[in-house]
Amino acid sequence: MESKTKNHQNLDENDKVKIIKFEDFQNELVRFSSLSSAVNEAKNTKSLLQEKLNSLLELEAESLSRSNKLDEMREKLEARKLVMGNMSMQSKVVQEKAKKQEDLLNSEIRSLLMAGTSLSVASKSLQEANNSLAGERGYVHLRNVQKLLRARQQFMVSQISLLYPVKFAAGHTTEQELDSFFSSSKAGIPSGSKSLDPGSLTISGLHLTVLPFKKISFFTDKKEVQSSATALGYVAHAVSLIAFYLEIPLRYPLRLGGSRTYICDYAPSVEPTSSDFASISLPFSSSKPMEFPLFLEGQDTTRSAYAVFLLNKDLEQLLNFIGAESLGPRHVLANLKELLNNILSPAYINS
C-alpha cells in the first residue's frame, strides 16, 4: 500500500506543469536554449574526455606490456650476464691452460731444435766416418792390415813349430795319426780327442812320459825324468813365444830356464784340485806370486804336478783366444799341437 501511494505521489509531481507568464517566456526560452547548448557542450566534452581517457588507457596498457617485456628482457639479460660471466671464467681457465701448453710446446720445440741440431751434427760425423771407412784408410784397409798381421803371426808361429816340432812317435802309421788327432779347425772341437794317447806325441823328439804326480823312487830312470823336464821346458818356451806373438798376457807367467823352468801363480789356492791328482795343500801368499817347478829333480812332486796343471791352463787360455777348445788337462803336447794346427790353418787369417 505504501509503495502504491509513493508512486501516485511521484506521478502527481511529474504531472505538475510549471506555468509561466508570457512576458517571462522569452527569458525562459533563452535560458532553456543556453541550458541545451551547455548540455550539448558537456556531452561533447564528455566524448572528448572519454576518447582521451581511452587513448590514455591504451597507452597505459601498452606501457604496462612494454614494461613487462622490459622486465622479461632484463631477466634474460641478467641470465645472459651470468652465463657470460661463467663463460668468461672458463675462458680464462682455458686461456691459462693454453698458455701453459704453449710454453710447454715452446720448450719442446726448442728441445726438438737442439736435438735436430745434435742429430745433424751426429749425421754429419757419421757420414764423415762412413766416408773415412770407405776410403783408402777405412775398414777395408783395416781388414787388410789385420790379415797381414795374422799372416805375420802365422809365419812366426810356423817358425816355432819348426823349432819345437810336435809329432807322433815312431811306430804310428799315418792312418792312426789322423784317426787319433784329427780336429776340425773351423769348429774348434777335436774329433778324436777321446782316443788320443798322451804318450804318442813328442816335442823335438822328446817324450813327456813321466807324470809329475808320481813319486820318484830309487829305481826311477833319471834320464827319463830329465827328458820330461826338457820337454816341459820346450813346451813352456813355445807357449811363451806364441803368447808374445799373439799379444796375449798369460794368466800364469813363465820364468824360462830350459829344463829348470818355473811357472808363477799370483793367487794360488789353499787346496788346488784337478782331474790329474787329488787335493794338494799348498802354502798361501798374497804378497807376491808363488813359483812352481816344471821339473821333478829335487822338487816336491805335488808342486811339479801343479806346475804342469798351470801350464795346461795357459795352453787352454791361448786355445780359447783363437776360438778353439782344450783337449783336456792330461794332454799337454796334444793341446800344443792343436794350438799350432789352428794358428797355421788358412782359416786363421780370415777369422
CSV table of C-alpha atoms in Angstrom, one decimal:
chain,number,residue,atom,x,y,z
A,1,MET,CA,0.0,0.0,0.0
A,2,GLU,CA,2.8,2.4,0.9
A,3,SER,CA,4.5,1.8,-2.4
A,4,LYS,CA,1.4,2.5,-4.3
A,5,THR,CA,0.9,5.7,-2.5
A,6,LYS,CA,4.5,6.8,-3.3
A,7,ASN,CA,4.0,6.1,-7.0
A,8,HIS,CA,0.9,8.2,-7.1
A,9,GLN,CA,2.8,11.0,-5.4
A,10,ASN,CA,5.6,10.8,-8.0
A,11,LEU,CA,3.1,10.9,-10.8
A,12,ASP,CA,1.4,13.8,-9.3
A,13,GLU,CA,4.7,15.7,-9.0
A,14,ASN,CA,5.7,14.8,-12.6
A,15,ASP,CA,2.3,15.8,-13.8
A,16,LYS,CA,2.7,19.2,-12.3
A,17,VAL,CA,3.4,21.7,-15.0
A,18,LYS,CA,5.1,24.9,-14.4
A,19,ILE,CA,3.2,27.8,-15.6
A,20,ILE,CA,5.0,30.9,-16.6
A,21,LYS,CA,3.9,34.1,-17.7
A,22,PHE,CA,4.2,35.2,-21.3
A,23,GLU,CA,6.4,38.1,-20.6
A,24,ASP,CA,8.8,35.6,-18.9
A,25,PHE,CA,8.5,33.1,-21.7
A,26,GLN,CA,11.2,34.8,-23.7
A,27,ASN,CA,13.7,34.6,-20.8
A,28,GLU,CA,12.8,31.1,-20.1
A,29,LEU,CA,13.3,30.2,-23.7
A,30,VAL,CA,16.7,31.8,-23.7
A,31,ARG,CA,17.6,30.1,-20.5
A,32,PHE,CA,16.4,26.7,-21.9
A,33,SER,CA,18.4,27.3,-25.1
A,34,SER,CA,21.5,28.1,-23.1
A,35,LEU,CA,21.0,25.1,-20.9
A,36,SER,CA,20.6,22.9,-24.0
A,37,SER,CA,23.7,24.3,-25.5
A,38,ALA,CA,25.5,23.7,-22.2
A,39,VAL,CA,24.3,20.1,-22.2
A,40,ASN,CA,25.5,19.6,-25.7
A,41,GLU,CA,28.8,21.1,-24.9
A,42,ALA,CA,29.1,18.9,-21.8
A,43,LYS,CA,28.3,15.9,-24.0
A,44,ASN,CA,31.0,16.9,-26.5
A,45,THR,CA,33.4,17.5,-23.7
A,46,LYS,CA,32.5,14.1,-22.2
A,47,SER,CA,33.1,12.4,-25.5
A,48,LEU,CA,36.4,14.1,-25.9
A,49,LEU,CA,37.4,13.2,-22.4
A,50,GLN,CA,36.3,9.7,-23.0
A,51,GLU,CA,38.4,9.5,-26.1
A,52,LYS,CA,41.4,10.9,-24.3
A,53,LEU,CA,40.8,8.6,-21.5
A,54,ASN,CA,40.6,5.6,-23.8
A,55,SER,CA,43.8,6.6,-25.5
A,56,LEU,CA,45.4,7.1,-22.2
A,57,LEU,CA,44.2,3.7,-21.1
A,58,GLU,CA,45.5,2.2,-24.3
A,59,LEU,CA,48.8,4.0,-23.7
A,60,GLU,CA,48.9,2.8,-20.2
A,61,ALA,CA,48.2,-0.8,-21.2
A,62,GLU,CA,50.8,-0.6,-23.9
A,63,SER,CA,53.2,0.9,-21.5
A,64,LEU,CA,52.5,-1.8,-19.0
A,65,SER,CA,53.0,-4.6,-21.6
A,66,ARG,CA,56.2,-2.9,-22.6
A,67,SER,CA,57.3,-2.7,-19.0
A,68,ASN,CA,56.5,-6.4,-18.6
A,69,LYS,CA,58.5,-7.2,-21.7
A,70,LEU,CA,61.3,-4.9,-20.5
A,71,ASP,CA,61.4,-6.8,-17.2
A,72,GLU,CA,61.5,-10.1,-19.0
A,73,MET,CA,64.3,-8.8,-21.2
A,74,ARG,CA,66.1,-7.6,-18.1
A,75,GLU,CA,65.8,-11.1,-16.5
A,76,LYS,CA,67.1,-12.6,-19.7
A,77,LEU,CA,69.9,-10.1,-19.8
A,78,GLU,CA,70.8,-10.9,-16.2
A,79,ALA,CA,70.8,-14.6,-17.1
A,80,ARG,CA,72.9,-13.9,-20.1
A,81,LYS,CA,75.3,-11.8,-18.0
A,82,LEU,CA,75.6,-14.8,-15.6
A,83,VAL,CA,76.2,-17.2,-18.4
A,84,MET,CA,78.7,-14.8,-19.9
A,85,GLY,CA,80.5,-14.5,-16.5
A,86,ASN,CA,80.7,-18.2,-16.3
A,87,MET,CA,82.0,-18.4,-19.9
A,88,SER,CA,84.5,-15.7,-19.1
A,89,MET,CA,85.8,-17.6,-16.1
A,90,GLN,CA,86.0,-20.8,-18.2
A,91,SER,CA,87.7,-18.8,-21.0
A,92,LYS,CA,90.3,-17.5,-18.5
A,93,VAL,CA,91.0,-21.0,-17.3
A,94,VAL,CA,91.2,-22.4,-20.8
A,95,GLN,CA,93.5,-19.4,-21.7
A,96,GLU,CA,95.8,-20.2,-18.8
A,97,LYS,CA,95.9,-23.8,-19.8
A,98,ALA,CA,96.6,-22.9,-23.4
A,99,LYS,CA,99.4,-20.6,-22.2
A,100,LYS,CA,100.9,-23.3,-20.2
A,101,GLN,CA,100.6,-25.8,-23.1
A,102,GLU,CA,102.1,-23.1,-25.4
A,103,ASP,CA,105.1,-22.6,-23.0
A,104,LEU,CA,105.5,-26.4,-22.8
A,105,LEU,CA,105.2,-26.7,-26.6
A,106,ASN,CA,107.8,-23.9,-27.0
A,107,SER,CA,110.2,-25.7,-24.7
A,108,GLU,CA,109.6,-29.0,-26.5
A,109,ILE,CA,110.2,-27.2,-29.8
A,110,ARG,CA,113.4,-25.8,-28.5
A,111,SER,CA,114.5,-29.2,-27.3
A,112,LEU,CA,113.5,-30.6,-30.7
A,113,LEU,CA,115.5,-28.0,-32.4
A,114,MET,CA,118.5,-28.7,-30.2
A,115,ALA,CA,118.0,-32.5,-30.8
A,116,GLY,CA,117.7,-31.8,-34.5
A,117,THR,CA,121.0,-29.8,-34.4
A,118,SER,CA,122.7,-32.6,-32.5
A,119,LEU,CA,121.3,-35.2,-34.9
A,120,SER,CA,122.5,-33.1,-37.8
A,121,VAL,CA,126.0,-32.9,-36.3
A,122,ALA,CA,125.9,-36.7,-35.5
A,123,SER,CA,124.7,-37.5,-39.0
A,124,LYS,CA,127.5,-35.4,-40.4
A,125,SER,CA,130.0,-37.1,-38.2
A,126,LEU,CA,128.6,-40.5,-39.2
A,127,GLN,CA,128.8,-39.5,-42.9
A,128,GLU,CA,132.4,-38.5,-42.4
A,129,ALA,CA,133.1,-41.7,-40.5
A,130,ASN,CA,131.4,-43.7,-43.3
A,131,ASN,CA,133.5,-41.8,-45.9
A,132,SER,CA,136.6,-42.5,-43.9
A,133,LEU,CA,135.8,-46.1,-43.5
A,134,ALA,CA,135.0,-46.4,-47.2
A,135,GLY,CA,138.2,-44.6,-48.1
A,136,GLU,CA,141.7,-45.8,-48.5
A,137,ARG,CA,142.4,-46.0,-44.8
A,138,GLY,CA,138.9,-47.3,-43.9
A,139,TYR,CA,137.6,-50.7,-42.9
A,140,VAL,CA,139.0,-52.5,-45.9
A,141,HIS,CA,142.4,-51.1,-45.1
A,142,LEU,CA,142.0,-52.3,-41.5
A,143,ARG,CA,141.0,-55.8,-42.7
A,144,ASN,CA,144.0,-55.9,-45.0
A,145,VAL,CA,146.3,-54.8,-42.2
A,146,GLN,CA,144.7,-57.4,-39.9
A,147,LYS,CA,145.2,-60.1,-42.5
A,148,LEU,CA,148.9,-59.0,-42.8
A,149,LEU,CA,149.3,-59.1,-39.1
A,150,ARG,CA,147.7,-62.5,-38.8
A,151,ALA,CA,149.9,-63.7,-41.7
A,152,ARG,CA,152.9,-62.4,-39.9
A,153,GLN,CA,151.8,-64.1,-36.7
A,154,GLN,CA,151.2,-67.3,-38.7
A,155,PHE,CA,154.7,-67.1,-40.1
A,156,MET,CA,156.3,-66.6,-36.6
A,157,VAL,CA,154.3,-69.5,-35.2
A,158,SER,CA,155.4,-71.7,-38.1
A,159,GLN,CA,159.0,-70.9,-37.1
A,160,ILE,CA,158.1,-72.1,-33.5
A,161,SER,CA,156.6,-75.3,-35.0
A,162,LEU,CA,159.9,-75.8,-36.8
A,163,LEU,CA,161.9,-75.0,-33.7
A,164,TYR,CA,159.8,-77.3,-31.5
A,165,PRO,CA,158.0,-79.8,-33.8
A,166,VAL,CA,155.3,-81.7,-32.1
A,167,LYS,CA,155.0,-85.0,-33.9
A,168,PHE,CA,153.7,-88.5,-33.4
A,169,ALA,CA,156.3,-91.0,-32.1
A,170,ALA,CA,157.8,-93.6,-34.3
A,171,GLY,CA,155.6,-96.6,-34.9
A,172,HIS,CA,152.4,-94.6,-35.5
A,173,THR,CA,151.0,-95.0,-39.0
A,174,THR,CA,149.5,-92.2,-41.0
A,175,GLU,CA,146.0,-93.6,-40.5
A,176,GLN,CA,146.5,-93.9,-36.8
A,177,GLU,CA,147.9,-90.4,-36.6
A,178,LEU,CA,144.9,-88.9,-38.5
A,179,ASP,CA,142.4,-91.1,-36.6
A,180,SER,CA,143.8,-90.2,-33.2
A,181,PHE,CA,144.5,-86.5,-33.6
A,182,PHE,CA,142.4,-85.1,-36.5
A,183,SER,CA,140.4,-82.0,-35.3
A,184,SER,CA,138.2,-79.5,-37.0
A,185,SER,CA,139.8,-76.1,-37.1
A,186,LYS,CA,136.6,-74.4,-38.1
A,187,ALA,CA,134.5,-75.9,-35.3
A,188,GLY,CA,137.3,-75.9,-32.8
A,189,ILE,CA,136.3,-79.3,-31.5
A,190,PRO,CA,138.6,-82.3,-31.8
A,191,SER,CA,137.0,-85.3,-33.3
A,192,GLY,CA,139.4,-87.9,-31.9
A,193,SER,CA,140.2,-86.5,-28.5
A,194,LYS,CA,138.7,-89.4,-26.7
A,195,SER,CA,141.1,-92.0,-28.2
A,196,LEU,CA,144.2,-89.8,-28.0
A,197,ASP,CA,147.2,-91.4,-26.4
A,198,PRO,CA,149.3,-88.8,-24.5
A,199,GLY,CA,152.5,-90.8,-24.9
A,200,SER,CA,152.1,-90.9,-28.7
A,201,LEU,CA,153.3,-87.3,-29.2
A,202,THR,CA,156.8,-85.9,-28.9
A,203,ILE,CA,158.3,-82.4,-28.9
A,204,SER,CA,161.6,-82.2,-30.7
A,205,GLY,CA,161.8,-86.0,-30.4
A,206,LEU,CA,161.4,-86.0,-26.6
A,207,HIS,CA,158.5,-87.9,-24.9
A,208,LEU,CA,156.6,-86.4,-22.0
A,209,THR,CA,156.1,-89.8,-20.3
A,210,VAL,CA,156.9,-89.2,-16.6
A,211,LEU,CA,153.7,-88.0,-14.9
A,212,PRO,CA,154.8,-85.4,-12.2
A,213,PHE,CA,152.3,-86.6,-9.6
A,214,LYS,CA,154.0,-90.0,-9.3
A,215,LYS,CA,156.7,-90.1,-6.6
A,216,ILE,CA,160.3,-90.7,-7.7
A,217,SER,CA,161.8,-93.9,-6.4
A,218,PHE,CA,165.3,-95.2,-6.4
A,219,PHE,CA,164.6,-97.2,-9.5
A,220,THR,CA,163.2,-94.3,-11.5
A,221,ASP,CA,165.1,-93.6,-14.7
A,222,LYS,CA,166.9,-90.3,-14.3
A,223,LYS,CA,167.3,-89.8,-18.0
A,224,GLU,CA,163.5,-90.2,-18.5
A,225,VAL,CA,163.0,-87.5,-15.7
A,226,GLN,CA,165.5,-85.2,-17.3
A,227,SER,CA,163.9,-85.8,-20.8
A,228,SER,CA,160.5,-84.9,-19.4
A,229,ALA,CA,161.8,-81.8,-17.8
A,230,THR,CA,163.5,-80.7,-21.0
A,231,ALA,CA,160.2,-81.4,-22.9
A,232,LEU,CA,158.3,-79.3,-20.4
A,233,GLY,CA,160.9,-76.5,-20.9
A,234,TYR,CA,160.4,-76.7,-24.7
A,235,VAL,CA,156.6,-76.5,-24.2
A,236,ALA,CA,156.9,-73.6,-21.8
A,237,HIS,CA,159.2,-71.7,-24.3
A,238,ALA,CA,156.8,-72.4,-27.2
A,239,VAL,CA,153.8,-71.2,-25.1
A,240,SER,CA,155.7,-68.0,-24.1
A,241,LEU,CA,156.7,-67.2,-27.7
A,242,ILE,CA,153.2,-67.8,-29.1
A,243,ALA,CA,151.6,-65.6,-26.3
A,244,PHE,CA,154.2,-62.9,-27.1
A,245,TYR,CA,153.4,-63.0,-30.9
A,246,LEU,CA,149.7,-63.0,-30.3
A,247,GLU,CA,150.0,-60.3,-27.7
A,248,ILE,CA,148.2,-62.3,-25.0
A,249,PRO,CA,149.3,-61.8,-21.4
A,250,LEU,CA,149.4,-65.2,-19.9
A,251,ARG,CA,147.3,-65.8,-16.8
A,252,TYR,CA,150.2,-67.8,-15.3
A,253,PRO,CA,153.6,-66.2,-16.4
A,254,LEU,CA,156.6,-68.4,-17.1
A,255,ARG,CA,160.2,-67.9,-15.8
A,256,LEU,CA,162.1,-69.7,-18.6
A,257,GLY,CA,165.2,-71.7,-17.7
A,258,GLY,CA,165.3,-74.6,-20.1
A,259,SER,CA,164.8,-77.9,-18.2
A,260,ARG,CA,164.7,-75.7,-15.0
A,261,THR,CA,161.6,-73.6,-15.9
A,262,TYR,CA,159.2,-72.3,-13.3
A,263,ILE,CA,155.6,-71.1,-13.7
A,264,CYS,CA,154.1,-68.4,-11.4
A,265,ASP,CA,150.7,-68.3,-9.7
A,266,TYR,CA,149.6,-64.9,-8.4
A,267,ALA,CA,146.7,-66.3,-6.4
A,268,PRO,CA,147.4,-70.0,-5.5
A,269,SER,CA,144.6,-71.9,-3.9
A,270,VAL,CA,145.0,-73.4,-0.5
A,271,GLU,CA,143.7,-76.7,-1.8
A,272,PRO,CA,144.2,-76.9,-5.6
A,273,THR,CA,142.3,-79.8,-7.3
A,274,SER,CA,142.2,-81.2,-10.8
A,275,SER,CA,141.3,-84.5,-12.5
A,276,ASP,CA,145.0,-85.4,-12.6
A,277,PHE,CA,145.6,-85.6,-8.9
A,278,ALA,CA,143.9,-85.5,-5.5
A,279,SER,CA,143.6,-82.4,-3.4
A,280,ILE,CA,147.0,-80.9,-2.5
A,281,SER,CA,147.7,-78.5,0.3
A,282,LEU,CA,149.9,-75.5,-0.8
A,283,PRO,CA,151.1,-72.5,1.2
A,284,PHE,CA,149.1,-69.3,0.5
A,285,SER,CA,150.8,-65.9,0.0
A,286,SER,CA,149.0,-62.7,-1.0
A,287,SER,CA,152.1,-60.5,-1.1
A,288,LYS,CA,154.0,-62.0,-4.1
A,289,PRO,CA,153.5,-64.8,-6.7
A,290,MET,CA,154.5,-68.3,-5.9
A,291,GLU,CA,156.7,-70.2,-8.4
A,292,PHE,CA,156.1,-73.9,-9.1
A,293,PRO,CA,158.8,-76.0,-10.9
A,294,LEU,CA,158.2,-77.7,-14.2
A,295,PHE,CA,160.7,-80.5,-13.3
A,296,LEU,CA,160.9,-83.2,-10.7
A,297,GLU,CA,164.5,-83.5,-9.8
A,298,GLY,CA,165.0,-82.3,-6.2
A,299,GLN,CA,161.4,-81.0,-6.0
A,300,ASP,CA,158.1,-81.9,-4.3
A,301,THR,CA,156.1,-83.9,-6.8
A,302,THR,CA,152.8,-82.2,-5.8
A,303,ARG,CA,154.3,-78.8,-6.7
A,304,SER,CA,155.5,-80.1,-10.0
A,305,ALA,CA,152.1,-81.6,-10.7
A,306,TYR,CA,150.5,-78.3,-10.0
A,307,ALA,CA,153.0,-76.5,-12.3
A,308,VAL,CA,152.0,-78.9,-15.2
A,309,PHE,CA,148.4,-78.1,-14.4
A,310,LEU,CA,149.0,-74.4,-14.7
A,311,LEU,CA,151.0,-74.8,-17.9
A,312,ASN,CA,148.0,-76.6,-19.4
A,313,LYS,CA,145.8,-73.7,-18.2
A,314,ASP,CA,148.0,-71.3,-20.2
A,315,LEU,CA,147.5,-73.6,-23.3
A,316,GLU,CA,143.8,-73.6,-22.7
A,317,GLN,CA,143.8,-69.7,-22.5
A,318,LEU,CA,145.6,-69.5,-25.9
A,319,LEU,CA,143.2,-72.0,-27.4
A,320,ASN,CA,140.1,-70.1,-26.2
A,321,PHE,CA,141.6,-66.9,-27.5
A,322,ILE,CA,141.7,-68.2,-31.1
A,323,GLY,CA,138.2,-69.9,-30.7
A,324,ALA,CA,139.4,-73.5,-30.1
A,325,GLU,CA,138.8,-75.8,-27.2
A,326,SER,CA,141.2,-77.7,-25.0
A,327,LEU,CA,141.6,-81.4,-25.4
A,328,GLY,CA,141.8,-81.9,-21.6
A,329,PRO,CA,144.1,-81.4,-18.6
A,330,ARG,CA,146.2,-84.5,-19.4
A,331,HIS,CA,147.1,-83.6,-22.9
A,332,VAL,CA,149.9,-81.0,-22.7
A,333,LEU,CA,151.5,-81.9,-26.1
A,334,ALA,CA,148.2,-82.6,-27.7
A,335,ASN,CA,146.9,-79.1,-26.7
A,336,LEU,CA,150.1,-77.5,-28.0
A,337,LYS,CA,149.7,-79.4,-31.3
A,338,GLU,CA,146.0,-78.3,-31.5
A,339,LEU,CA,147.1,-74.7,-30.9
A,340,LEU,CA,149.7,-74.9,-33.7
A,341,ASN,CA,147.3,-76.5,-36.1
A,342,ASN,CA,144.6,-73.9,-35.6
A,343,ILE,CA,147.0,-71.0,-36.0
A,344,LEU,CA,148.7,-72.5,-39.1
A,345,SER,CA,145.4,-73.2,-40.8
A,346,PRO,CA,144.2,-70.9,-43.6
A,347,ALA,CA,141.0,-70.1,-41.7
A,348,TYR,CA,143.1,-68.3,-39.0
A,349,ILE,CA,144.0,-65.4,-41.4
A,350,ASN,CA,140.3,-64.7,-42.3
A,351,SER,CA,139.0,-65.2,-38.8
